[in-house]
Amino acid sequence: MDPRVRKLYEALFALEDLREIFRTAVPGCADEDEIAAGVARVEAILNDLKEQRSSSLRYITDRIELRTREEEYININPIQPGGRLTPEARKALIAYGDGYSICDWCRDLRLDKIRRPPVDEFHAELAEFVGMDEVRVVPGARRGFQAVTSSILEKGDIVLLSELGHYTEYLAVELAGGVVREVPAGEAHIITGDAVAETIEEVQATTGKKPKLLIIEHFDYSYGNEHDVRGIGRVAREYGIPFLYNGAYSVGMVPVNGKEIGADFVVGSGHKGMAAVAPSGLLATTDEWAPCVFRSSHISGNISARQFETKEPEMLGCTLMGATLLSMMASFPRIKERVKHWDEEVKKSNYFIREFLRIEGNAVASEYPRKHTLSRVDTRNSFDKVARTHKRRGFFLSDELKRRGIIGEFAGSTRVWKLNTYGLSWERIRYLADAFLDIAEKYNLRVDPCSAGAG
Ligand SMILES: *Cc1c(COP(=O)(O)O)cnc(C)c1O
C-alpha cells in the first residue's frame, strides 16, 4: 500500500478546510492568519508526501472511511469500471457539490434549458451521441425505464423483457401496473429477434393482447453477452411495438446509435457507463415519442390556480442537480472519445480471458470470444477445488488477489463469478492475467504453457 494515497487525501482535505475560510468570511475580509496557517498545513502535508511519510488518516469524519481502492488496486468489480470518474468529473464534484448549485443561472425554470454552464448544449449533444432526437438526464437507468412505463402502460398491459433482464426493469413495469412476459435466451444465453417474434406470437395467441412495450438490454448484466438488438429492433417495427433499448452496459462505452438499431427509447446509466456520479443516466427518444414521455404538466391548483406547464411530470420537473449532472457533463468529452476505442477494450477482454483459460479447470460461462469486458467465469473445477481444503475456504483467492493489488471480485466466491476489465491499460491487463496464473501455479493447478500472445 502506497502511503502517498492517504497523504494525498490529507492534502485535499486540508485544501478544503482552507476553502472553508473563504466560504464563511465576510467577502474580502478572510482572516489572513487563518489563511497562512491553512497554507502552512497544506505545505507540511505536501512535504510529508514528498518524503513518503505515512498517514494515519482513515476517516473523512465519524466512521466514513476514505475510499482508496481505485488508487491502490486494480479494481475488477463487474459493475464499477464504467462509472469510475474522470479527473474532470472529480473536479466538477468539488466545484458543484453544493445542493442546488446548478440553479445559479437558471432562467427558464427547466434544467435542460440552462445555458450557464451549457446544460442545454449538453442535452443536444447527448441526443446526437446516442443517435436519437430528444434526451433528458435521469437519476439512473431505472428512472428512465420508469418514465417510459409510467407514460405508456395501463393496468394489465403486457411488457416483454428478456429472461436475463435487470430487476429494475421488472420493478418499473410493476409500478406502472403492467405484467411481465419473458423472452427466452436459450442455451446460448442470447436474445434473438426470432425469440422475440415467437414470444409476441405466443402472447397474442394466449392472451389476445399485443405487448405494449419491449425492453431488451444490449448487454445483459449476468453474462455480458451481446443480444441481437438490431434484429429485435426490426421485429419491434414489424409488430408495431415500441422498443426500449437498455444501454446500461453500453452507452458511454460502446458506440450506440438508437435510430440505426430501431429503438424508440434509449436508456443509459451515468454511473455504470458514463463516468458520472450516482445516481445519473439518460433517457433518449424520437420526435414521435417525445411528446408522450416528455409531455408537459397540465395540473392546476384549485385554490392557487397555479399551473406548471414548463415542467414535465415524468421528470418531476428537474432531475439531476449539481454534481451529478456536472460530473456527467465534465466527463462527456472523454466519453465521446472513449467509445471510439471499444474494439481495443474487447481485445483486452479477450486477451485476459484467453490467459485465464490457460488454467486447467477454468471456464467462461459468457459467450466466447468475448464481445464485452464484463465476463462471467466458472472456477468450480480450479480455484474452488483449492478452496475446499484451504483453511480460508473461498477467501483464499481474494487474499491472494489482494496481496497482488487486485480487488473487486466477489470476496469468498470461487465458483461462478463476474469480473470486468473495462478501462484497464494493456499493462494492467497483462499484470492481472499474470496474477491469476501465478496464483494457479502456487496452488499446483496445471497451466497450459502456451501463452495467448498480445492482442
Ligand atoms: C445496472 C443496470 C441497470 C440499472 O442501472 P441504474 O443506472 O443503476 O438504474 C439496468 N439494467 C441493466 C442491464 C443494468 O446492468
XYZ file of N, CA, C and O in Angstrom, residues 187-315:
516
model
N -30.101 -21.750 -24.804
C -28.871 -22.301 -24.226
C -27.680 -21.380 -24.406
O -26.740 -21.405 -23.615
N -27.730 -20.570 -25.458
C -26.614 -19.658 -25.723
C -26.684 -18.418 -24.837
O -25.763 -17.612 -24.827
N -27.782 -18.263 -24.113
C -27.999 -17.071 -23.278
C -27.951 -15.804 -24.120
O -27.335 -14.806 -23.734
N -28.584 -15.883 -25.281
C -28.637 -14.716 -26.170
C -30.066 -14.528 -26.669
O -30.723 -15.488 -27.089
N -30.548 -13.296 -26.580
C -31.891 -12.979 -27.062
C -31.800 -12.635 -28.548
O -31.028 -11.758 -28.942
N -32.571 -13.349 -29.357
C -32.572 -13.092 -30.799
C -33.887 -12.419 -31.212
O -34.878 -12.474 -30.477
N -33.877 -11.837 -32.409
C -35.099 -11.265 -32.967
C -36.182 -12.336 -33.096
O -37.348 -12.093 -32.795
N -35.767 -13.537 -33.525
C -36.731 -14.634 -33.689
C -37.403 -14.984 -32.370
O -38.620 -15.211 -32.317
N -36.618 -15.048 -31.308
C -37.179 -15.401 -29.995
C -38.188 -14.344 -29.558
O -39.231 -14.660 -28.970
N -37.903 -13.083 -29.882
C -38.832 -12.008 -29.531
C -40.124 -12.171 -30.337
O -41.228 -12.111 -29.785
N -39.972 -12.429 -31.650
C -41.152 -12.595 -32.512
C -42.014 -13.759 -32.025
O -43.245 -13.649 -31.922
N -41.355 -14.873 -31.686
C -42.109 -16.042 -31.204
C -42.845 -15.732 -29.911
O -43.991 -16.154 -29.719
N -42.203 -14.975 -29.026
C -42.856 -14.644 -27.757
C -44.048 -13.721 -27.988
O -45.087 -13.874 -27.338
N -43.892 -12.786 -28.923
C -45.024 -11.893 -29.232
C -46.203 -12.721 -29.742
O -47.348 -12.562 -29.289
N -45.908 -13.650 -30.667
C -46.963 -14.516 -31.233
C -47.657 -15.309 -30.124
O -48.881 -15.409 -30.082
N -46.830 -15.862 -29.236
C -47.350 -16.693 -28.158
C -48.243 -15.866 -27.220
O -49.315 -16.319 -26.814
N -47.780 -14.658 -26.903
C -48.556 -13.791 -26.018
C -49.895 -13.441 -26.681
O -50.946 -13.486 -26.047
N -49.828 -13.151 -27.974
C -51.068 -12.815 -28.689
C -52.017 -14.002 -28.723
O -53.219 -13.853 -28.524
N -51.441 -15.188 -28.957
C -52.284 -16.376 -29.045
C -52.909 -16.724 -27.700
O -54.067 -17.144 -27.639
N -52.171 -16.545 -26.616
C -52.691 -16.974 -25.306
C -53.503 -15.893 -24.600
O -54.366 -16.206 -23.774
N -53.240 -14.631 -24.878
C -53.960 -13.578 -24.144
C -54.831 -12.716 -25.051
O -55.647 -11.932 -24.566
N -54.616 -12.829 -26.349
C -55.355 -11.988 -27.286
C -54.875 -10.545 -27.267
O -55.489 -9.669 -27.888
N -53.801 -10.303 -26.538
C -53.299 -8.924 -26.444
C -51.910 -8.790 -27.061
O -51.112 -9.727 -27.028
N -51.669 -7.616 -27.594
C -50.334 -7.340 -28.130
C -49.525 -6.661 -27.026
O -50.039 -5.755 -26.369
N -48.277 -7.087 -26.810
C -47.462 -6.398 -25.801
C -47.380 -4.909 -26.108
O -47.346 -4.513 -27.268
N -47.355 -4.110 -25.059
C -47.345 -2.662 -25.208
C -45.936 -2.095 -25.338
O -45.732 -0.977 -25.792
N -44.967 -2.887 -24.870
C -43.601 -2.386 -24.808
C -42.632 -3.566 -24.762
O -42.964 -4.632 -24.232
N -41.450 -3.319 -25.309
C -40.409 -4.329 -25.341
C -39.162 -3.690 -24.747
O -38.744 -2.625 -25.205
N -38.622 -4.284 -23.695
C -37.387 -3.750 -23.086
C -36.318 -4.836 -23.159
O -36.467 -5.905 -22.565
N -35.260 -4.585 -23.906
C -34.176 -5.574 -24.002
C -32.845 -4.839 -23.864
O -32.655 -3.760 -24.426
N -31.921 -5.460 -23.138
C -30.615 -4.825 -22.964
C -29.686 -5.248 -24.094
O -29.777 -6.360 -24.597
N -28.798 -4.347 -24.459
C -27.810 -4.679 -25.489
C -26.839 -5.722 -24.922
O -26.573 -6.728 -25.551
N -26.360 -5.466 -23.699
C -25.504 -6.431 -22.996
C -26.137 -6.661 -21.629
O -26.414 -5.705 -20.907
N -26.393 -7.933 -21.293
C -27.035 -8.207 -20.008
C -26.012 -8.174 -18.882
O -24.810 -8.282 -19.123
N -26.526 -8.041 -17.670
C -25.639 -7.900 -16.517
C -25.097 -9.234 -16.008
O -24.148 -9.259 -15.236
N -25.694 -10.352 -16.429
C -25.280 -11.660 -15.904
C -24.101 -12.248 -16.640
O -23.178 -12.783 -16.033
N -24.178 -12.184 -17.963
C -23.138 -12.795 -18.795
C -22.320 -11.755 -19.557
O -21.251 -12.060 -20.069
N -22.858 -10.556 -19.679
C -22.208 -9.573 -20.537
C -22.299 -10.015 -21.991
O -21.451 -9.663 -22.811
N -23.316 -10.835 -22.318
C -23.487 -11.274 -23.706
C -24.156 -10.183 -24.535
O -24.962 -9.407 -24.020
N -23.835 -10.181 -25.828
C -24.464 -9.204 -26.711
C -25.740 -9.811 -27.281
O -25.738 -10.912 -27.821
N -26.835 -9.063 -27.161
C -28.116 -9.544 -27.680
C -28.399 -8.843 -29.001
O -27.918 -7.731 -29.235
N -29.163 -9.516 -29.849
C -29.336 -9.025 -31.216
C -30.297 -7.829 -31.264
O -31.433 -7.944 -31.737
N -29.808 -6.693 -30.798
C -30.708 -5.536 -30.680
C -31.207 -5.028 -32.042
O -32.318 -4.521 -32.148
N -30.390 -5.189 -33.101
C -30.863 -4.771 -34.427
C -31.997 -5.656 -34.916
O -33.017 -5.174 -35.401
N -31.792 -6.955 -34.756
C -32.834 -7.911 -35.128
C -34.097 -7.656 -34.317
O -35.216 -7.701 -34.844
N -33.927 -7.356 -33.049
C -35.064 -7.090 -32.160
C -35.749 -5.797 -32.588
O -36.987 -5.713 -32.618
N -34.949 -4.796 -32.974
C -35.496 -3.534 -33.466
C -36.367 -3.760 -34.697
O -37.442 -3.163 -34.827
N -35.908 -4.654 -35.584
C -36.684 -4.955 -36.802
C -38.013 -5.610 -36.443
O -39.065 -5.234 -36.968
N -37.965 -6.580 -35.532
C -39.188 -7.277 -35.115
C -40.154 -6.294 -34.455
O -41.366 -6.321 -34.715
N -39.600 -5.406 -33.622
C -40.451 -4.411 -32.945
C -41.188 -3.563 -33.982
O -42.377 -3.279 -33.832
N -40.476 -3.170 -35.045
C -41.087 -2.398 -36.136
C -42.222 -3.179 -36.786
O -43.317 -2.679 -36.969
N -41.907 -4.456 -37.137
C -42.899 -5.289 -37.832
C -44.188 -5.400 -37.039
O -45.280 -5.354 -37.601
N -44.065 -5.558 -35.740
C -45.265 -5.737 -34.910
C -45.812 -4.417 -34.385
O -46.859 -4.402 -33.735
N -45.108 -3.342 -34.636
C -45.570 -2.037 -34.160
C -45.565 -1.930 -32.639
O -46.482 -1.374 -32.031
N -44.514 -2.490 -32.021
C -44.388 -2.407 -30.557
C -43.183 -1.526 -30.231
O -42.091 -1.774 -30.743
N -43.351 -0.493 -29.407
C -42.199 0.344 -29.066
C -41.102 -0.450 -28.348
O -41.393 -1.309 -27.515
N -39.863 -0.143 -28.702
C -38.707 -0.890 -28.211
C -37.820 0.032 -27.386
O -37.323 1.046 -27.883
N -37.653 -0.342 -26.125
C -36.728 0.382 -25.252
C -35.396 -0.369 -25.234
O -35.335 -1.514 -24.781
N -34.382 0.274 -25.779
C -33.031 -0.283 -25.803
C -32.372 0.054 -24.471
O -32.172 1.220 -24.155
N -32.080 -0.996 -23.689
C -31.427 -0.773 -22.403
C -29.911 -0.786 -22.610
O -29.299 -1.828 -22.805
N -29.335 0.409 -22.541
C -27.895 0.550 -22.764
C -27.113 0.774 -21.489
O -26.071 1.440 -21.501
N -27.592 0.206 -20.370
C -26.881 0.404 -19.096
C -25.417 -0.036 -19.213
O -24.524 0.624 -18.692
N -25.191 -1.147 -19.929
C -23.819 -1.649 -20.099
C -23.218 -1.268 -21.442
O -22.229 -1.866 -21.864
N -23.794 -0.292 -22.140
C -23.195 0.091 -23.418
C -23.019 1.600 -23.563
O -21.926 2.063 -23.897
N -24.064 2.387 -23.298
C -23.968 3.836 -23.504
C -22.795 4.412 -22.693
O -22.724 4.216 -21.485
N -21.882 5.074 -23.394
C -20.715 5.655 -22.738
C -19.472 4.792 -22.850
O -18.386 5.205 -22.472
N -19.664 3.552 -23.334
C -18.518 2.652 -23.521
C -18.493 2.128 -24.959
O -17.456 2.057 -25.589
N -19.669 1.757 -25.441
C -19.829 1.186 -26.779
C -20.486 2.254 -27.664
O -21.377 2.958 -27.190
N -20.081 2.391 -28.942
C -20.807 3.333 -29.795
C -22.268 2.875 -29.934
O -22.523 1.708 -30.215
N -23.211 3.790 -29.717
C -24.636 3.433 -29.780
C -25.367 4.413 -30.684
O -25.246 5.626 -30.518
N -26.095 3.881 -31.663
C -26.971 4.728 -32.463
C -28.377 4.143 -32.411
O -28.699 3.176 -33.108
N -29.213 4.747 -31.575
C -30.546 4.222 -31.301
C -31.410 4.074 -32.540
O -32.082 3.060 -32.712
N -31.383 5.083 -33.410
C -32.248 5.004 -34.594
C -31.796 3.908 -35.549
O -32.627 3.215 -36.138
N -30.464 3.757 -35.707
C -29.977 2.675 -36.574
C -30.391 1.314 -36.025
O -30.661 0.388 -36.773
N -30.426 1.211 -34.720
C -30.817 -0.045 -34.087
C -32.320 -0.281 -34.250
O -32.781 -1.411 -34.277
N -33.062 0.817 -34.379
C -34.510 0.689 -34.487
C -35.176 0.848 -33.130
O -36.257 0.311 -32.888
N -34.517 1.585 -32.247
C -35.059 1.779 -30.896
C -35.958 3.002 -30.848
O -35.724 3.981 -31.553
N -36.998 2.925 -30.020
C -37.856 4.084 -29.777
C -37.371 4.843 -28.552
O -37.614 6.035 -28.416
N -36.719 4.103 -27.660
C -36.149 4.713 -26.454
C -34.751 4.145 -26.244
O -34.532 2.950 -26.449
N -33.844 5.013 -25.837
C -32.513 4.552 -25.444
C -32.308 4.992 -23.999
O -32.505 6.165 -23.669
N -31.955 4.029 -23.162
C -31.684 4.354 -21.762
C -30.227 4.022 -21.459
O -29.723 2.973 -21.861
N -29.564 4.946 -20.800
C -28.174 4.724 -20.406
C -28.016 5.041 -18.929
O -28.854 5.709 -18.326
N -26.908 4.548 -18.365
C -26.637 4.786 -16.948
C -25.369 5.625 -16.804
O -24.312 5.232 -17.292
N -25.488 6.758 -16.148
C -24.318 7.619 -15.949
C -23.285 6.974 -15.057
O -22.095 6.989 -15.344
N -23.753 6.383 -13.965
C -22.803 5.796 -13.007
C -22.339 4.401 -13.407
O -21.431 3.856 -12.811
N -22.984 3.781 -14.386
C -22.447 2.493 -14.841
C -21.591 2.628 -16.097
O -20.634 1.896 -16.259
N -21.937 3.607 -16.933
C -21.219 3.651 -18.203
C -20.671 4.985 -18.651
O -20.027 5.065 -19.691
N -20.938 6.046 -17.894
C -20.569 7.365 -18.401
C -19.679 8.166 -17.451
O -19.643 9.396 -17.513
N -18.976 7.469 -16.598
C -18.016 8.118 -15.694
C -18.642 9.292 -14.947
O -18.067 10.371 -14.860
N -19.845 9.063 -14.427
C -20.556 10.128 -13.720
C -20.916 9.703 -12.301
O -20.981 8.508 -11.979
N -21.165 10.685 -11.481
C -21.589 10.479 -10.096
C -22.982 9.824 -10.080
O -23.802 10.101 -10.945
N -23.252 8.973 -9.112
C -24.576 8.346 -8.984
C -25.502 9.241 -8.171
O -25.032 9.966 -7.291
N -26.820 9.190 -8.416
C -27.473 8.449 -9.493
C -27.625 9.320 -10.737
O -28.110 10.444 -10.657
N -27.214 8.771 -11.865
C -27.339 9.536 -13.099
C -27.570 8.601 -14.274
O -27.249 7.418 -14.204
N -28.120 9.153 -15.334
C -28.404 8.349 -16.508
C -29.095 9.195 -17.547
O -29.223 10.417 -17.371
N -29.529 8.558 -18.615
C -30.229 9.317 -19.645
C -31.374 8.507 -20.224
O -31.355 7.274 -20.224
N -32.364 9.252 -20.682
C -33.473 8.663 -21.432
C -33.588 9.464 -22.717
O -33.807 10.678 -22.682
N -33.387 8.787 -23.849
C -33.477 9.461 -25.142
C -34.615 8.849 -25.938
O -34.948 7.669 -25.758
N -35.197 9.649 -26.805
C -36.277 9.102 -27.618
C -36.366 9.840 -28.960
O -35.535 10.700 -29.271
N -37.363 9.477 -29.742
C -37.549 10.047 -31.083
C -38.556 11.200 -31.017
O -39.257 11.361 -30.021
N -38.628 11.953 -32.097
C -39.637 13.024 -32.177
C -41.045 12.451 -32.040
O -41.954 13.119 -31.571
N -41.188 11.198 -32.454
C -42.508 10.566 -32.370
C -42.941 10.361 -30.913
O -44.088 10.623 -30.548
N -42.021 9.894 -30.079
C -42.374 9.559 -28.698
C -42.126 10.672 -27.691
O -42.653 10.634 -26.578
N -41.348 11.671 -28.071
C -41.021 12.742 -27.116
C -42.275 13.423 -26.539
O -42.340 13.654 -25.322
N -43.281 13.730 -27.370
C -44.469 14.394 -26.802
C -45.209 13.520 -25.789
O -45.979 14.020 -24.979
N -44.988 12.211 -25.848
C -45.640 11.309 -24.894
C -44.865 11.268 -23.574
O -45.403 11.614 -22.521
N -43.585 10.874 -23.618
C -42.835 10.750 -22.358
C -42.387 12.096 -21.777
O -42.235 12.224 -20.569
N -42.142 13.065 -22.666
C -41.703 14.370 -22.172
C -42.839 15.386 -22.266
O -42.622 16.571 -22.516
N -44.063 14.916 -22.083
C -45.224 15.797 -22.140
C -45.171 16.816 -21.009
O -44.530 16.589 -19.978
N -45.861 17.932 -21.217
C -45.876 19.000 -20.209
C -46.960 18.766 -19.174
O -47.940 18.074 -19.435
N -46.775 19.385 -18.039
C -47.758 19.264 -16.959
C -49.060 19.989 -17.316
O -49.044 21.016 -17.985
N -50.166 19.393 -16.869
C -51.481 20.013 -17.121
C -52.240 20.302 -15.840
O -53.353 20.815 -15.871
N -51.643 19.970 -14.716
C -52.383 20.096 -13.466
C -52.467 21.568 -13.039
O -51.642 22.390 -13.450
N -53.508 21.861 -12.241
C -53.556 23.205 -11.660
C -54.130 23.126 -10.251
O -54.874 22.203 -9.917
N -53.763 24.079 -9.410
C -54.235 24.088 -8.031
C -55.638 24.691 -7.963
O -55.910 25.675 -8.637
N -56.516 24.077 -7.154
C -57.892 24.571 -7.146
C -58.039 25.888 -6.403
O -58.945 26.672 -6.671
N -57.152 26.178 -5.452
C -57.207 27.473 -4.767
C -56.237 28.452 -5.424
O -56.613 29.558 -5.817
N -54.994 28.002 -5.589
C -53.974 28.918 -6.113
C -54.102 29.125 -7.619
O -53.588 30.091 -8.150
N -54.771 28.188 -8.283
C -54.904 28.228 -9.746
C -53.548 28.214 -10.444
O -53.441 28.570 -11.612
N -52.527 27.775 -9.687
C -51.211 27.738 -10.321
C -51.119 26.559 -11.277
O -51.701 25.496 -11.043
N -50.358 26.775 -12.360
C -50.104 25.713 -13.334
C -48.600 25.622 -13.538
O -47.877 26.562 -13.219
N -48.166 24.513 -14.081
C -46.718 24.284 -14.188
C -46.361 23.772 -15.576
O -45.726 22.746 -15.736
N -46.813 24.499 -16.573
C -46.710 23.987 -17.940
C -45.282 23.801 -18.445
O -45.066 23.044 -19.377
N -44.339 24.498 -17.839
C -42.959 24.312 -18.294
C -42.368 23.009 -17.751
O -41.351 22.540 -18.224
N -43.032 22.430 -16.748
C -42.483 21.226 -16.114
C -42.989 19.951 -16.791
O -44.112 19.913 -17.269
N -42.130 18.930 -16.757
C -42.525 17.625 -17.299
C -42.775 16.666 -16.141
O -41.851 16.365 -15.378
N -44.008 16.184 -16.010
C -44.328 15.352 -14.845
C -43.466 14.097 -14.707
O -43.078 13.743 -13.587
N -43.144 13.435 -15.813
C -42.325 12.213 -15.696
C -40.953 12.518 -15.118
O -40.302 11.645 -14.547
N -40.488 13.753 -15.300
C -39.185 14.149 -14.774
C -39.346 14.776 -13.383
O -38.367 15.144 -12.754
